[in-house]
PDB file of C-alpha atoms in Angstrom:
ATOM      1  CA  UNK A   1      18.710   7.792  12.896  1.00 41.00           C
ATOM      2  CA  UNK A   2      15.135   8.591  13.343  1.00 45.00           C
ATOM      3  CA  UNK A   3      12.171   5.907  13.263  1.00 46.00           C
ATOM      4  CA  UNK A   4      10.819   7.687   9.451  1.00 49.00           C
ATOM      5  CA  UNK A   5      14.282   7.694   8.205  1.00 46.00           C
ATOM      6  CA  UNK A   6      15.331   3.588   9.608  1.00 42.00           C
ATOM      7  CA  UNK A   7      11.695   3.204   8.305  1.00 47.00           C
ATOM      8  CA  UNK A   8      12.185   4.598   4.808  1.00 50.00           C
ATOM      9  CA  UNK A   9      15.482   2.961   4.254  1.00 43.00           C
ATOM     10  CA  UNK A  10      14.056  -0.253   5.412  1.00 48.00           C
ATOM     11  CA  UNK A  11      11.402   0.038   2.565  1.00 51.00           C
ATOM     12  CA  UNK A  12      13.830   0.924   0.290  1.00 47.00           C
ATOM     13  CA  UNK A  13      16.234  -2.727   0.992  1.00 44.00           C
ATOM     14  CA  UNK A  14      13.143  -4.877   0.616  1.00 46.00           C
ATOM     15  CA  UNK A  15      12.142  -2.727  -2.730  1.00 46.00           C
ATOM     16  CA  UNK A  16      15.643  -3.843  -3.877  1.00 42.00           C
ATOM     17  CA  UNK A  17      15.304  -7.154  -2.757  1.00 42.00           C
ATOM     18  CA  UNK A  18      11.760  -7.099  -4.447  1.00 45.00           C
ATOM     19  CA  UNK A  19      13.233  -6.055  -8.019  1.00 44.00           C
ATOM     20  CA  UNK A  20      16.024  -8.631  -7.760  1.00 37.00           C
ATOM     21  CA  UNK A  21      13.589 -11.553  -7.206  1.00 40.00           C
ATOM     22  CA  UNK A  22      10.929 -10.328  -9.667  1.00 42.00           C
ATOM     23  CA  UNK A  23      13.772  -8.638 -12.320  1.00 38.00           C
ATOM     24  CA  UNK A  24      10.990  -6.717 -13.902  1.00 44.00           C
ATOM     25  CA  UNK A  25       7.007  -7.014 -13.428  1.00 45.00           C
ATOM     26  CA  UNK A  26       6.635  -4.116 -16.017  1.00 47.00           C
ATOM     27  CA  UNK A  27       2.872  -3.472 -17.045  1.00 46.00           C
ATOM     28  CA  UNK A  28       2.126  -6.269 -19.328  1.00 51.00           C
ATOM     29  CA  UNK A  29      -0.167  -5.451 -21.883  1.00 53.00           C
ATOM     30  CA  UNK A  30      -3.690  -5.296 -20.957  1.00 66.00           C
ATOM     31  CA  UNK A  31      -3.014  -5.633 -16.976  1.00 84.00           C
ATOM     32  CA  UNK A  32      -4.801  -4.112 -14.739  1.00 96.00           C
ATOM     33  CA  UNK A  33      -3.651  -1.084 -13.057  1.00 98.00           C
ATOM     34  CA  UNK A  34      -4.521   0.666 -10.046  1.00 98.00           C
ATOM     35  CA  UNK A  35      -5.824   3.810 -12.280  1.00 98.00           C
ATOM     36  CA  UNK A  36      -9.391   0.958 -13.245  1.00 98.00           C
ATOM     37  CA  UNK A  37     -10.998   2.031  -9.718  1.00 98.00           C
ATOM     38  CA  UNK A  38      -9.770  -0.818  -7.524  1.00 98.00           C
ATOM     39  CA  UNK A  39     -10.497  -0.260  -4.233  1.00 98.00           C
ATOM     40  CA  UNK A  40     -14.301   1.153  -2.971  1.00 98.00           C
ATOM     41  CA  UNK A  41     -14.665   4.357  -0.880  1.00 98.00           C
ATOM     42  CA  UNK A  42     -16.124   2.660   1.929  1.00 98.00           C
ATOM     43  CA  UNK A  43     -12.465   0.825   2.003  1.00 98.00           C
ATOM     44  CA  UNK A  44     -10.442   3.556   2.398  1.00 98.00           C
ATOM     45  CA  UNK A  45     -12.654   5.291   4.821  1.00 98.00           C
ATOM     46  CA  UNK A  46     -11.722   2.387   7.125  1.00 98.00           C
ATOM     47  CA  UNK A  47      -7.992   2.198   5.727  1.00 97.00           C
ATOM     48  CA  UNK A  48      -8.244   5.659   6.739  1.00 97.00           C
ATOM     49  CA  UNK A  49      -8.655   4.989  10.683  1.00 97.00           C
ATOM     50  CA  UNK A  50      -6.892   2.079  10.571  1.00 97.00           C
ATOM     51  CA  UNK A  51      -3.527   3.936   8.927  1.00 96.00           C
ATOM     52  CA  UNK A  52      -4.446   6.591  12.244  1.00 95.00           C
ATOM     53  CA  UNK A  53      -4.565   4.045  14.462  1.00 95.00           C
ATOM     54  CA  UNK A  54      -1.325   1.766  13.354  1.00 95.00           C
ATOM     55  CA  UNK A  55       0.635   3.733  10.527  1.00 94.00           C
ATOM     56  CA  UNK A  56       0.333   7.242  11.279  1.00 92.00           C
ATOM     57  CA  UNK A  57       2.734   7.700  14.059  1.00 91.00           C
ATOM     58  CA  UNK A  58       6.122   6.720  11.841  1.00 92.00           C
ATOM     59  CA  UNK A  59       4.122   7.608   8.309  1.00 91.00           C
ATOM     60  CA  UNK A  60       2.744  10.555   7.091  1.00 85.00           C
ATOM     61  CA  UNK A  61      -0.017  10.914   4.413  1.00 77.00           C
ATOM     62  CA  UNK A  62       2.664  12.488   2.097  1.00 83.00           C
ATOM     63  CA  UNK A  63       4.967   9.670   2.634  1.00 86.00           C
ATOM     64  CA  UNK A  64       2.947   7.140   0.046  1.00 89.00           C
ATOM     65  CA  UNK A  65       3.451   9.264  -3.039  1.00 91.00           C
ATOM     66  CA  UNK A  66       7.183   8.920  -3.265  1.00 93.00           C
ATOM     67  CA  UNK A  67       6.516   5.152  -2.367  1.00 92.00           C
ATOM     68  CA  UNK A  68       4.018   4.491  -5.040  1.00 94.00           C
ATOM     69  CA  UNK A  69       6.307   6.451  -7.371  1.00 95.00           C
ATOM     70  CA  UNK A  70       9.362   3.817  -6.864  1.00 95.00           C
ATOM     71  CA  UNK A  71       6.908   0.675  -6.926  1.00 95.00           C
ATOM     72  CA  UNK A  72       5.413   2.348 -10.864  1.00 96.00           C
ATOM     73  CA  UNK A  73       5.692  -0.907 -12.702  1.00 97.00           C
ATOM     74  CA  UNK A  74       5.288  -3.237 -10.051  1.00 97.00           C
ATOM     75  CA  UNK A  75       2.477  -4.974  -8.654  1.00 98.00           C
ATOM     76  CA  UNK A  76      -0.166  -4.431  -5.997  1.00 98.00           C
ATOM     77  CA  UNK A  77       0.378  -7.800  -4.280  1.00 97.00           C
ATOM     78  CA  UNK A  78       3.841  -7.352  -3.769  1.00 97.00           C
ATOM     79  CA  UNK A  79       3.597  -3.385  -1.890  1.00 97.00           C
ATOM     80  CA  UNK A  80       0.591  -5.560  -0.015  1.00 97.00           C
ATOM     81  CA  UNK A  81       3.117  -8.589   0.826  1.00 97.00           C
ATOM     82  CA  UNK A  82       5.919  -6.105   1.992  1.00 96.00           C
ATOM     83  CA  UNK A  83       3.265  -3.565   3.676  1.00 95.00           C
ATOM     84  CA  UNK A  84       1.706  -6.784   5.734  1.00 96.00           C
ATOM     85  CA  UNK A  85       4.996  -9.017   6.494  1.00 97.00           C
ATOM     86  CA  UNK A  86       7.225  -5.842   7.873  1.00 96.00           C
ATOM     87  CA  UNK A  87       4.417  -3.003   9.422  1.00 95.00           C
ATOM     88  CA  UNK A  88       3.756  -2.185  11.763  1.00 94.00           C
ATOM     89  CA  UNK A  89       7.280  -1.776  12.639  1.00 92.00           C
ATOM     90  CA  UNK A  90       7.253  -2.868  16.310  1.00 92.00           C
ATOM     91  CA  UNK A  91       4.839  -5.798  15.602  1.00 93.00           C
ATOM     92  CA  UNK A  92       5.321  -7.187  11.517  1.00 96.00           C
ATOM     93  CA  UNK A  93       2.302  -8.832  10.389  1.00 95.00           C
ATOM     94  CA  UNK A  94       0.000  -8.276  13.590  1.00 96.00           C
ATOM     95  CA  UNK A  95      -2.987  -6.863  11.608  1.00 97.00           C
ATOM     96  CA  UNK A  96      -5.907  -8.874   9.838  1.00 98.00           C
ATOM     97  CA  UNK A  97      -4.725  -9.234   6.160  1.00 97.00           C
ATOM     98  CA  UNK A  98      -8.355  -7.074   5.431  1.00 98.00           C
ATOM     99  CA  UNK A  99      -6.681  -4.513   7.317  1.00 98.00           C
ATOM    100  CA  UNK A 100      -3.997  -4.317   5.724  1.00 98.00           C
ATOM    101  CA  UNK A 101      -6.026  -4.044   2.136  1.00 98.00           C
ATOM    102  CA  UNK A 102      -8.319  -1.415   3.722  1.00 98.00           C
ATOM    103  CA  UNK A 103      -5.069   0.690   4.292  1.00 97.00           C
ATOM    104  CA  UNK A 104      -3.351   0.326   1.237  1.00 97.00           C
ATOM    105  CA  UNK A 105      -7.123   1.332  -0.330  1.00 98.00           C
ATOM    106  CA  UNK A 106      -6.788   4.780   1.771  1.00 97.00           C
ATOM    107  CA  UNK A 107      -3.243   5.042   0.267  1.00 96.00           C
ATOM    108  CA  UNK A 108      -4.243   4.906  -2.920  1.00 97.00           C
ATOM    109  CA  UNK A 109      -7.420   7.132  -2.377  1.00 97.00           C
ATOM    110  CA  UNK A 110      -5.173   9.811  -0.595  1.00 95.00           C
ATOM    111  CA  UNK A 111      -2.784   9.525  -3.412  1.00 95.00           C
ATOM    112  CA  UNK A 112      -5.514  10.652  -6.211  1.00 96.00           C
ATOM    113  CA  UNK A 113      -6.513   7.007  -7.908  1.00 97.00           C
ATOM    114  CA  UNK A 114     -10.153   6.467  -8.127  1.00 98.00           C
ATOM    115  CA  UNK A 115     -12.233   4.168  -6.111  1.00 98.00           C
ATOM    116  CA  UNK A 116     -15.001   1.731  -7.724  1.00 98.00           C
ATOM    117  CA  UNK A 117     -17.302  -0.310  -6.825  1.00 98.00           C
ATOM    118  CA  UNK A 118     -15.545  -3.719  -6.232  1.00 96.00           C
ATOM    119  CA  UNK A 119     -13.549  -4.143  -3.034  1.00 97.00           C
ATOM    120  CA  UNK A 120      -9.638  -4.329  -3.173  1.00 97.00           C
ATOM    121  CA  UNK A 121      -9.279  -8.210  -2.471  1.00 96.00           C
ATOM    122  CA  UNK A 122      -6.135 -10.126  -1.493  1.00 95.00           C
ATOM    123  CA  UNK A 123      -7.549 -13.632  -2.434  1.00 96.00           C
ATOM    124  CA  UNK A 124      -6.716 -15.146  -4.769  1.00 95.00           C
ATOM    125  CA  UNK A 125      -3.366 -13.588  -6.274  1.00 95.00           C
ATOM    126  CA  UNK A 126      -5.394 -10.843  -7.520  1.00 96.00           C
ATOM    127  CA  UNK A 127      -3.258  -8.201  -6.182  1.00 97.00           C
ATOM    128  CA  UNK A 128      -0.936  -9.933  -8.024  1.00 97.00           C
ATOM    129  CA  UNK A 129      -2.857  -8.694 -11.333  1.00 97.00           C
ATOM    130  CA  UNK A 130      -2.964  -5.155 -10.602  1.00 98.00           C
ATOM    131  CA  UNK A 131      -0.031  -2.628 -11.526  1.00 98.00           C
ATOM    132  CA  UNK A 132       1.232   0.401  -9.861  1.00 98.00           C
ATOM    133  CA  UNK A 133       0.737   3.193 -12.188  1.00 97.00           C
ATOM    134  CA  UNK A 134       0.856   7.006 -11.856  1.00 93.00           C
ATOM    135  CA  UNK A 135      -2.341   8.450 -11.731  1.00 89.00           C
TER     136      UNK A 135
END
């Protein structure tokens, strides 16, 4: 099996084992989603070199969209808490958590949402508020 595929599927057991635990976050009315400009441009320009330096050897660019496609529904914080507890692959959890926001920011801007002009921020649970939504 090849790292993208073991990678993929690996995504795809903790996205199960998401759902299970959290049943169904569904976009509660008046939430948040990532389509309100959550993230700033200058955060995924460093997301950007940060997904180069750590993400891009196992990920492509084009490998987000079906991801963000199977999260629609669910929250922000927990893509963030499975992006930051299992990636990089060979080291889990190694990068700053600001890192880790800076990169899911570049997803998002690759993936067509719009940045804004307040900062993505994992304090606070608000990840947590924020909904994946198609663009």
């Amino acid at each position: 099996m090849r790292v993208r595929e073991f990678v993929g599927l690996g995504l795809a057991c903790v996205m199960a084992v998401s759902g299970a635990a959290v049943a169904d976050t569904g976009e509660a009315a008046g939430a948040r989603t990532v389509n309100d400009a959550v993230y700033t441009k200058s955060q995924a320009r460093d997301g950007k070199r940060l997904f180069r330096d750590n993400c891009q050897m196992c990920h492509d660019r084009k490998y987000f969209g079906p991801v963000l496609r199977a999260w629609d529904g669910r929250t922000v914080g927990m893509l963030f808490q499975t992006m930051s507890s299992t990636m990089p692959m060979d080291n889990p959890g190694a990068l700053m958590r600001e890192d880790y926001v800076n990169i899911l920011a570049y997803i998002l801007d690759e993936n067509g949402y719009p940045d804004g002009e307040a900062e993505l921020d994992f304090r606070g649970g608000v990840l947590d508020g924020i909904v994946i939504a198609q663009p």
